[in-house]
Amino acid sequence: FDKDTDNDKLSDYYEAIYSLNPLFNDTDNDGIIDGDEVDMNTNPCSNDTDADEISDGDEINIYHTDPIKPDTDGDGIFDGWEIQYELDPLNISDGNMDLDGDGLSNYQEFIYGSDPYVIDTDGDEIIDGDEISRGTSPRFWDSDGDGISDSIDPIPTINNWIIIINIFMTITIMIIIHWKKILKVPRRLKILSK
């Protein structure tokens, strides 16, 4: 029961019970041996325990972030996103900064999926902050998917084809109702015509 073939500080028995590889000391290949992962409460079967897009090994050895918390500094932005955009995952104040001056904080850029260094992420000639105010997406040049850019679409939050179809259906129903009334001869007129 105590044999540890791969010298990862876990017995082969324990590794077999928890589906770890008793022949490889780092089952998830994140740079941390399985026994140390168990000691740190990280998952030795997942190379990114907190799902923040940074491996547990890189969090500990390179970035000094918490491999169990996706947002080490508590600013509402995942560590991986902060590193991707060269923010500091250990500095809570960068969440409130607006690096590109588009009216969205870095936290809001994270939430909306826009680029904190590009004032108009989707290139539709509308500043990202204005897109949020209008109810359109800063990530898609055509928020409603109707093929018309948000910058020229008269109703950019509603697919114009849906509006056209609804108008067509309404007119069709009105015509049918109207024609039924015209074609329906009142009973009194039928009697008088005899």
PDB file of C-alpha atoms in Angstrom:
ATOM      1  CA  PHE A   1       0.000   0.000   0.000  1.00  0.00           C
ATOM      2  CA  ASP A   2       2.944   2.383   0.578  1.00  0.00           C
ATOM      3  CA  LYS A   3       4.788   1.782  -2.711  1.00  0.00           C
ATOM      4  CA  ASP A   4       5.313   5.031  -4.688  1.00  0.00           C
ATOM      5  CA  THR A   5       6.640   4.001  -8.108  1.00  0.00           C
ATOM      6  CA  ASP A   6       6.772   7.524  -9.592  1.00  0.00           C
ATOM      7  CA  ASN A   7       8.046   9.288  -6.438  1.00  0.00           C
ATOM      8  CA  ASP A   8       5.252  11.845  -6.402  1.00  0.00           C
ATOM      9  CA  LYS A   9       4.606  11.587  -2.634  1.00  0.00           C
ATOM     10  CA  LEU A  10       1.454   9.497  -3.212  1.00  0.00           C
ATOM     11  CA  SER A  11       1.232   5.750  -2.882  1.00  0.00           C
ATOM     12  CA  ASP A  12       0.390   3.742  -5.980  1.00  0.00           C
ATOM     13  CA  TYR A  13      -2.698   2.526  -4.112  1.00  0.00           C
ATOM     14  CA  TYR A  14      -3.915   6.108  -3.559  1.00  0.00           C
ATOM     15  CA  GLU A  15      -3.192   6.992  -7.184  1.00  0.00           C
ATOM     16  CA  ALA A  16      -5.184   3.986  -8.418  1.00  0.00           C
ATOM     17  CA  ILE A  17      -8.186   4.936  -6.243  1.00  0.00           C
ATOM     18  CA  TYR A  18      -8.182   8.546  -7.541  1.00  0.00           C
ATOM     19  CA  SER A  19      -7.458   7.704 -11.206  1.00  0.00           C
ATOM     20  CA  LEU A  20      -3.960   9.168 -11.149  1.00  0.00           C
ATOM     21  CA  ASN A  21      -1.091   7.710 -13.129  1.00  0.00           C
ATOM     22  CA  PRO A  22       1.162   5.731 -10.731  1.00  0.00           C
ATOM     23  CA  LEU A  23       3.910   5.662 -13.382  1.00  0.00           C
ATOM     24  CA  PHE A  24       4.043   9.415 -14.013  1.00  0.00           C
ATOM     25  CA  ASN A  25       4.510  11.822 -11.124  1.00  0.00           C
ATOM     26  CA  ASP A  26       2.572  14.698 -12.760  1.00  0.00           C
ATOM     27  CA  THR A  27      -0.635  13.159 -14.091  1.00  0.00           C
ATOM     28  CA  ASP A  28      -2.065  16.414 -15.491  1.00  0.00           C
ATOM     29  CA  ASN A  29       1.293  17.641 -16.806  1.00  0.00           C
ATOM     30  CA  ASP A  30       1.033  21.089 -15.202  1.00  0.00           C
ATOM     31  CA  GLY A  31       4.517  21.147 -13.690  1.00  0.00           C
ATOM     32  CA  ILE A  32       3.445  20.191 -10.160  1.00  0.00           C
ATOM     33  CA  ILE A  33       3.819  16.619  -8.925  1.00  0.00           C
ATOM     34  CA  ASP A  34       0.611  14.914  -7.856  1.00  0.00           C
ATOM     35  CA  GLY A  35       1.474  14.758  -4.155  1.00  0.00           C
ATOM     36  CA  ASP A  36       2.145  18.493  -3.999  1.00  0.00           C
ATOM     37  CA  GLU A  37      -1.157  19.167  -5.792  1.00  0.00           C
ATOM     38  CA  VAL A  38      -3.007  17.142  -3.164  1.00  0.00           C
ATOM     39  CA  ASP A  39      -1.215  19.131  -0.419  1.00  0.00           C
ATOM     40  CA  MET A  40      -2.159  22.458  -2.095  1.00  0.00           C
ATOM     41  CA  ASN A  41      -5.782  21.387  -2.730  1.00  0.00           C
ATOM     42  CA  THR A  42      -5.358  21.679  -6.497  1.00  0.00           C
ATOM     43  CA  ASN A  43      -6.683  18.944  -8.755  1.00  0.00           C
ATOM     44  CA  PRO A  44      -3.926  16.574  -9.905  1.00  0.00           C
ATOM     45  CA  CYS A  45      -6.210  15.457 -12.770  1.00  0.00           C
ATOM     46  CA  SER A  46      -6.701  18.993 -14.123  1.00  0.00           C
ATOM     47  CA  ASN A  47      -3.865  21.245 -15.192  1.00  0.00           C
ATOM     48  CA  ASP A  48      -6.043  24.321 -14.495  1.00  0.00           C
ATOM     49  CA  THR A  49      -7.937  23.693 -11.257  1.00  0.00           C
ATOM     50  CA  ASP A  50      -9.709  27.077 -11.163  1.00  0.00           C
ATOM     51  CA  ALA A  51     -10.417  27.224 -14.951  1.00  0.00           C
ATOM     52  CA  ASP A  52      -8.896  30.685 -15.379  1.00  0.00           C
ATOM     53  CA  GLU A  53      -6.896  29.748 -18.497  1.00  0.00           C
ATOM     54  CA  ILE A  54      -3.554  29.491 -16.625  1.00  0.00           C
ATOM     55  CA  SER A  55      -2.087  26.138 -15.643  1.00  0.00           C
ATOM     56  CA  ASP A  56      -1.654  25.472 -11.932  1.00  0.00           C
ATOM     57  CA  GLY A  57       2.108  25.238 -12.417  1.00  0.00           C
ATOM     58  CA  ASP A  58       2.313  28.627 -14.159  1.00  0.00           C
ATOM     59  CA  GLU A  59       0.099  30.210 -11.504  1.00  0.00           C
ATOM     60  CA  ILE A  60       2.447  29.062  -8.752  1.00  0.00           C
ATOM     61  CA  ASN A  61       5.824  29.261 -10.462  1.00  0.00           C
ATOM     62  CA  ILE A  62       5.491  32.229 -12.840  1.00  0.00           C
ATOM     63  CA  TYR A  63       2.582  34.525 -11.957  1.00  0.00           C
ATOM     64  CA  HIS A  64       2.329  33.853  -8.188  1.00  0.00           C
ATOM     65  CA  THR A  65      -1.464  33.759  -8.438  1.00  0.00           C
ATOM     66  CA  ASP A  66      -3.809  31.439  -6.570  1.00  0.00           C
ATOM     67  CA  PRO A  67      -4.415  28.212  -8.555  1.00  0.00           C
ATOM     68  CA  ILE A  68      -7.679  27.648  -6.672  1.00  0.00           C
ATOM     69  CA  LYS A  69      -9.183  31.109  -7.249  1.00  0.00           C
ATOM     70  CA  PRO A  70      -9.863  32.199 -10.845  1.00  0.00           C
ATOM     71  CA  ASP A  71      -9.585  35.856  -9.753  1.00  0.00           C
ATOM     72  CA  THR A  72      -6.673  36.144  -7.335  1.00  0.00           C
ATOM     73  CA  ASP A  73      -6.905  39.910  -6.703  1.00  0.00           C
ATOM     74  CA  GLY A  74     -10.723  39.995  -6.422  1.00  0.00           C
ATOM     75  CA  ASP A  75     -11.339  42.649  -9.086  1.00  0.00           C
ATOM     76  CA  GLY A  76     -13.878  40.471 -10.920  1.00  0.00           C
ATOM     77  CA  ILE A  77     -11.510  39.654 -13.806  1.00  0.00           C
ATOM     78  CA  PHE A  78     -10.112  36.140 -14.279  1.00  0.00           C
ATOM     79  CA  ASP A  79      -6.344  35.896 -13.891  1.00  0.00           C
ATOM     80  CA  GLY A  80      -5.877  34.465 -17.387  1.00  0.00           C
ATOM     81  CA  TRP A  81      -7.658  37.414 -19.004  1.00  0.00           C
ATOM     82  CA  GLU A  82      -5.576  39.872 -16.997  1.00  0.00           C
ATOM     83  CA  ILE A  83      -2.369  38.152 -18.103  1.00  0.00           C
ATOM     84  CA  GLN A  84      -3.559  37.949 -21.724  1.00  0.00           C
ATOM     85  CA  TYR A  85      -4.118  41.724 -21.753  1.00  0.00           C
ATOM     86  CA  GLU A  86      -0.975  42.504 -19.711  1.00  0.00           C
ATOM     87  CA  LEU A  87      -2.864  43.609 -16.598  1.00  0.00           C
ATOM     88  CA  ASP A  88      -1.755  42.630 -13.106  1.00  0.00           C
ATOM     89  CA  PRO A  89      -3.688  39.687 -11.627  1.00  0.00           C
ATOM     90  CA  LEU A  90      -2.344  40.718  -8.209  1.00  0.00           C
ATOM     91  CA  ASN A  91      -3.570  44.350  -8.389  1.00  0.00           C
ATOM     92  CA  ILE A  92      -7.243  44.963  -7.650  1.00  0.00           C
ATOM     93  CA  SER A  93      -7.180  48.574  -8.870  1.00  0.00           C
ATOM     94  CA  ASP A  94      -6.635  47.747 -12.557  1.00  0.00           C
ATOM     95  CA  GLY A  95     -10.186  46.430 -12.795  1.00  0.00           C
ATOM     96  CA  ASN A  96     -11.552  49.983 -12.603  1.00  0.00           C
ATOM     97  CA  MET A  97      -9.132  51.458 -15.158  1.00  0.00           C
ATOM     98  CA  ASP A  98     -10.235  52.337 -18.719  1.00  0.00           C
ATOM     99  CA  LEU A  99      -7.073  51.778 -20.765  1.00  0.00           C
ATOM    100  CA  ASP A 100      -8.510  52.721 -24.166  1.00  0.00           C
ATOM    101  CA  GLY A 101     -10.858  55.533 -23.095  1.00  0.00           C
ATOM    102  CA  ASP A 102     -13.952  53.899 -24.574  1.00  0.00           C
ATOM    103  CA  GLY A 103     -16.082  54.381 -21.482  1.00  0.00           C
ATOM    104  CA  LEU A 104     -15.747  50.790 -20.258  1.00  0.00           C
ATOM    105  CA  SER A 105     -13.576  49.775 -17.315  1.00  0.00           C
ATOM    106  CA  ASN A 106     -11.295  46.765 -17.703  1.00  0.00           C
ATOM    107  CA  TYR A 107     -13.809  44.809 -15.628  1.00  0.00           C
ATOM    108  CA  GLN A 108     -16.609  45.762 -18.051  1.00  0.00           C
ATOM    109  CA  GLU A 109     -14.407  44.905 -21.033  1.00  0.00           C
ATOM    110  CA  PHE A 110     -13.896  41.454 -19.457  1.00  0.00           C
ATOM    111  CA  ILE A 111     -17.637  40.997 -18.876  1.00  0.00           C
ATOM    112  CA  TYR A 112     -18.614  42.122 -22.398  1.00  0.00           C
ATOM    113  CA  GLY A 113     -15.720  40.287 -24.088  1.00  0.00           C
ATOM    114  CA  SER A 114     -14.234  43.409 -25.657  1.00  0.00           C
ATOM    115  CA  ASP A 115     -10.584  44.419 -25.974  1.00  0.00           C
ATOM    116  CA  PRO A 116      -9.365  46.812 -23.248  1.00  0.00           C
ATOM    117  CA  TYR A 117      -6.826  48.332 -25.672  1.00  0.00           C
ATOM    118  CA  VAL A 118      -9.167  48.893 -28.640  1.00  0.00           C
ATOM    119  CA  ILE A 119     -11.766  51.658 -28.474  1.00  0.00           C
ATOM    120  CA  ASP A 120     -13.995  49.906 -31.067  1.00  0.00           C
ATOM    121  CA  THR A 121     -13.424  46.156 -30.670  1.00  0.00           C
ATOM    122  CA  ASP A 122     -15.705  45.036 -33.519  1.00  0.00           C
ATOM    123  CA  GLY A 123     -14.732  47.814 -35.939  1.00  0.00           C
ATOM    124  CA  ASP A 124     -18.286  49.006 -36.601  1.00  0.00           C
ATOM    125  CA  GLU A 125     -17.397  52.673 -35.975  1.00  0.00           C
ATOM    126  CA  ILE A 126     -19.215  52.737 -32.616  1.00  0.00           C
ATOM    127  CA  ILE A 127     -17.136  53.113 -29.448  1.00  0.00           C
ATOM    128  CA  ASP A 128     -17.488  50.062 -27.162  1.00  0.00           C
ATOM    129  CA  GLY A 129     -18.995  52.076 -24.289  1.00  0.00           C
ATOM    130  CA  ASP A 130     -21.588  53.590 -26.644  1.00  0.00           C
ATOM    131  CA  GLU A 131     -22.471  50.094 -27.888  1.00  0.00           C
ATOM    132  CA  ILE A 132     -23.357  49.033 -24.354  1.00  0.00           C
ATOM    133  CA  SER A 133     -25.463  52.194 -23.894  1.00  0.00           C
ATOM    134  CA  ARG A 134     -27.305  51.444 -27.168  1.00  0.00           C
ATOM    135  CA  GLY A 135     -27.845  47.808 -26.233  1.00  0.00           C
ATOM    136  CA  THR A 136     -25.609  46.464 -29.008  1.00  0.00           C
ATOM    137  CA  SER A 137     -22.583  44.208 -28.653  1.00  0.00           C
ATOM    138  CA  PRO A 138     -19.059  45.613 -28.752  1.00  0.00           C
ATOM    139  CA  ARG A 139     -17.899  42.207 -30.025  1.00  0.00           C
ATOM    140  CA  PHE A 140     -20.029  41.954 -33.182  1.00  0.00           C
ATOM    141  CA  TRP A 141     -20.332  44.599 -35.923  1.00  0.00           C
ATOM    142  CA  ASP A 142     -23.869  43.303 -36.549  1.00  0.00           C
ATOM    143  CA  SER A 143     -25.390  42.644 -33.131  1.00  0.00           C
ATOM    144  CA  ASP A 144     -28.735  41.376 -34.373  1.00  0.00           C
ATOM    145  CA  GLY A 145     -27.326  39.208 -37.183  1.00  0.00           C
ATOM    146  CA  ASP A 146     -29.338  40.785 -39.996  1.00  0.00           C
ATOM    147  CA  GLY A 147     -26.308  41.637 -42.141  1.00  0.00           C
ATOM    148  CA  ILE A 148     -26.529  45.383 -41.486  1.00  0.00           C
ATOM    149  CA  SER A 149     -23.736  47.043 -39.494  1.00  0.00           C
ATOM    150  CA  ASP A 150     -24.831  48.436 -36.128  1.00  0.00           C
ATOM    151  CA  SER A 151     -23.559  51.864 -37.225  1.00  0.00           C
ATOM    152  CA  ILE A 152     -26.184  52.152 -40.023  1.00  0.00           C
ATOM    153  CA  ASP A 153     -28.901  49.762 -38.819  1.00  0.00           C
ATOM    154  CA  PRO A 154     -32.024  51.753 -37.837  1.00  0.00           C
ATOM    155  CA  ILE A 155     -32.866  49.163 -35.178  1.00  0.00           C
ATOM    156  CA  PRO A 156     -29.558  47.430 -34.421  1.00  0.00           C
ATOM    157  CA  THR A 157     -30.821  45.383 -31.498  1.00  0.00           C
ATOM    158  CA  ILE A 158     -33.611  43.636 -33.394  1.00  0.00           C
ATOM    159  CA  ASN A 159     -33.085  41.562 -36.498  1.00  0.00           C
ATOM    160  CA  ASN A 160     -34.708  43.604 -39.284  1.00  0.00           C
ATOM    161  CA  TRP A 161     -35.752  40.449 -41.125  1.00  0.00           C
ATOM    162  CA  ILE A 162     -37.832  39.477 -38.120  1.00  0.00           C
ATOM    163  CA  ILE A 163     -39.525  42.888 -38.244  1.00  0.00           C
ATOM    164  CA  ILE A 164     -40.200  42.547 -41.975  1.00  0.00           C
ATOM    165  CA  ILE A 165     -41.656  39.068 -41.509  1.00  0.00           C
ATOM    166  CA  ASN A 166     -43.831  40.280 -38.611  1.00  0.00           C
ATOM    167  CA  ILE A 167     -45.126  43.222 -40.685  1.00  0.00           C
ATOM    168  CA  PHE A 168     -45.829  40.902 -43.624  1.00  0.00           C
ATOM    169  CA  MET A 169     -47.689  38.445 -41.379  1.00  0.00           C
ATOM    170  CA  THR A 170     -49.719  41.252 -39.772  1.00  0.00           C
ATOM    171  CA  ILE A 171     -50.701  42.672 -43.167  1.00  0.00           C
ATOM    172  CA  THR A 172     -51.586  39.202 -44.445  1.00  0.00           C
ATOM    173  CA  ILE A 173     -53.794  38.515 -41.429  1.00  0.00           C
ATOM    174  CA  MET A 174     -55.475  41.919 -41.776  1.00  0.00           C
ATOM    175  CA  ILE A 175     -56.195  41.260 -45.474  1.00  0.00           C
ATOM    176  CA  ILE A 176     -57.651  37.833 -44.702  1.00  0.00           C
ATOM    177  CA  ILE A 177     -59.879  39.264 -41.948  1.00  0.00           C
ATOM    178  CA  HIS A 178     -60.901  42.195 -44.167  1.00  0.00           C
ATOM    179  CA  TRP A 179     -61.735  39.961 -47.138  1.00  0.00           C
ATOM    180  CA  LYS A 180     -63.743  37.627 -44.953  1.00  0.00           C
ATOM    181  CA  LYS A 181     -65.828  40.605 -43.845  1.00  0.00           C
ATOM    182  CA  ILE A 182     -66.287  41.798 -47.426  1.00  0.00           C
ATOM    183  CA  LEU A 183     -67.172  38.346 -48.736  1.00  0.00           C
ATOM    184  CA  LYS A 184     -69.496  37.610 -45.864  1.00  0.00           C
ATOM    185  CA  VAL A 185     -72.927  38.785 -46.935  1.00  0.00           C
ATOM    186  CA  PRO A 186     -75.117  39.680 -44.011  1.00  0.00           C
ATOM    187  CA  ARG A 187     -78.157  37.403 -43.557  1.00  0.00           C
ATOM    188  CA  ARG A 188     -80.541  40.367 -43.767  1.00  0.00           C
ATOM    189  CA  LEU A 189     -79.287  41.261 -47.274  1.00  0.00           C
ATOM    190  CA  LYS A 190     -79.815  37.670 -48.439  1.00  0.00           C
ATOM    191  CA  ILE A 191     -83.459  37.803 -47.339  1.00  0.00           C
ATOM    192  CA  LEU A 192     -84.067  41.173 -49.040  1.00  0.00           C
ATOM    193  CA  SER A 193     -82.586  39.949 -52.280  1.00  0.00           C
ATOM    194  CA  LYS A 194     -85.208  37.182 -52.580  1.00  0.00           C
TER     195      LYS A 194
END
